[in-house]
Structures are given as C-alpha cells and as structure tokens.
mmCIF file of C-alpha atoms in Angstrom:
data_model
loop_
_atom_site.group_PDB
_atom_site.id
_atom_site.type_symbol
_atom_site.label_atom_id
_atom_site.label_comp_id
_atom_site.label_asym_id
_atom_site.label_seq_id
_atom_site.Cartn_x
_atom_site.Cartn_y
_atom_site.Cartn_z
ATOM 1 C CA MET K 22 -1.748 -2.572 5.901
ATOM 2 C CA ILE K 23 -5.137 -4.216 6.103
ATOM 3 C CA GLU K 24 -5.785 -6.161 9.276
ATOM 4 C CA PHE K 25 -8.135 -9.132 8.951
ATOM 5 C CA HIS K 26 -10.030 -11.089 11.540
ATOM 6 C CA PRO K 27 -11.381 -14.015 9.520
ATOM 7 C CA LYS K 28 -13.747 -16.592 10.910
ATOM 8 C CA TYR K 29 -13.846 -20.010 9.330
ATOM 9 C CA ILE K 30 -16.581 -22.510 8.657
ATOM 10 C CA ILE K 31 -15.166 -25.989 9.088
ATOM 11 C CA ASP K 32 -16.448 -29.422 8.172
ATOM 12 C CA ARG K 33 -16.711 -32.454 10.430
ATOM 13 C CA ASN K 34 -13.031 -33.232 9.875
ATOM 14 C CA GLN K 35 -11.993 -29.722 10.963
ATOM 15 C CA ASN K 36 -11.070 -28.720 7.403
ATOM 16 C CA LYS K 37 -11.654 -25.060 6.592
ATOM 17 C CA GLN K 38 -14.412 -24.809 3.989
ATOM 18 C CA SER K 39 -15.346 -21.116 3.951
ATOM 19 C CA VAL K 40 -14.276 -17.820 5.397
ATOM 20 C CA ILE K 41 -16.345 -15.036 6.930
ATOM 21 C CA LEU K 42 -15.108 -11.444 6.932
ATOM 22 C CA SER K 43 -16.666 -8.244 8.160
ATOM 23 C CA ILE K 44 -18.154 -5.926 5.549
ATOM 24 C CA ARG K 45 -15.350 -3.432 6.298
ATOM 25 C CA GLU K 46 -12.685 -6.066 5.603
ATOM 26 C CA TRP K 47 -14.484 -7.201 2.439
ATOM 27 C CA LYS K 48 -14.687 -3.616 1.138
ATOM 28 C CA GLN K 49 -10.971 -3.150 1.816
ATOM 29 C CA ILE K 50 -10.167 -6.299 -0.159
ATOM 30 C CA MET K 51 -12.370 -5.170 -3.042
ATOM 31 C CA ALA K 52 -10.715 -1.727 -3.106
ATOM 32 C CA VAL K 53 -7.257 -3.310 -3.309
ATOM 33 C CA MET K 54 -8.398 -5.710 -6.038
ATOM 34 C CA GLU K 55 -9.858 -2.848 -8.090
ATOM 35 C CA GLU K 56 -6.618 -0.904 -7.764
ATOM 36 C CA LEU K 57 -4.578 -3.929 -8.850
ATOM 37 C CA ASP K 58 -6.923 -4.407 -11.815
ATOM 38 C CA ASP K 59 -6.377 -0.771 -12.805
ATOM 39 C CA ILE K 60 -2.609 -1.243 -12.577
ATOM 40 C CA GLU K 61 -2.801 -4.394 -14.694
ATOM 41 C CA SER K 62 -4.911 -2.589 -17.316
ATOM 42 C CA TYR K 63 -2.442 0.306 -17.393
ATOM 43 C CA ASP K 64 0.523 -2.052 -17.750
ATOM 44 C CA SER K 65 -1.220 -3.926 -20.587
ATOM 45 C CA ALA K 66 -2.026 -0.688 -22.388
ATOM 46 C CA LYS K 67 1.587 0.473 -22.108
ATOM 47 C CA LYS K 68 2.790 -2.753 -23.775
ATOM 48 C CA VAL K 69 0.629 -2.228 -26.873
ATOM 49 C CA GLU K 70 2.563 -0.499 -29.622
ATOM 50 C CA GLU K 71 -0.151 1.601 -31.233
ATOM 51 C CA GLU K 72 -0.322 5.203 -32.297
ATOM 52 C CA VAL K 73 -1.076 7.461 -29.352
ATOM 53 C CA ILE K 74 -3.344 10.432 -29.978
ATOM 54 C CA PRO K 75 -4.171 13.272 -27.600
ATOM 55 C CA PHE K 76 -7.480 13.065 -25.741
ATOM 56 C CA GLU K 77 -8.823 16.219 -27.417
ATOM 57 C CA GLN K 78 -8.138 14.794 -30.868
ATOM 58 C CA ALA K 79 -9.832 11.529 -29.948
ATOM 59 C CA MET K 80 -12.920 13.409 -28.763
ATOM 60 C CA LEU K 81 -13.037 15.429 -32.001
ATOM 61 C CA GLU K 82 -12.812 12.241 -34.056
ATOM 62 C CA ILE K 83 -15.562 10.600 -32.015
ATOM 63 C CA ASP K 84 -17.813 13.667 -32.291
ATOM 64 C CA SER K 85 -17.270 13.927 -36.049
ATOM 65 C CA SER K 86 -18.254 10.286 -36.556
ATOM 66 C CA LEU K 87 -21.636 10.768 -34.862
#
C-alpha cells in the first residue's frame, strides 16, 4: 500500500486548491496509473472479437509487406 504525506495549498478561505507530493509519492502514483492503463488496454483487447494470429505469423506478414 502506498503511503502519502500530501501538503496542500489553500486559498484565503482555507479551501484546498492544490496538492504537493514528494517525487517518490508521485512516481508511485504514476506507476500504479500505468499499470491500470495496461490492465484497461488488455481488458479492451479481450472484448474485441477478431481473429487471433500467433506472434510469429504476424511478424512474417509484416516482414513480407515491407
């Protein structure tokens, strides 16, 4: 579990306007977001009902079209 220690920038009315995180915390957030994006892409690809071809065959087809 990621532990955060955010600092806030507030306006004159004490409303939070921005957040400040350490670089370490920011990098952890970005890593989690990238992983979630990968999962979402995988899930989307699995929903598409297209012909699946082996990687080797795909590479041969790409090479032959060059």
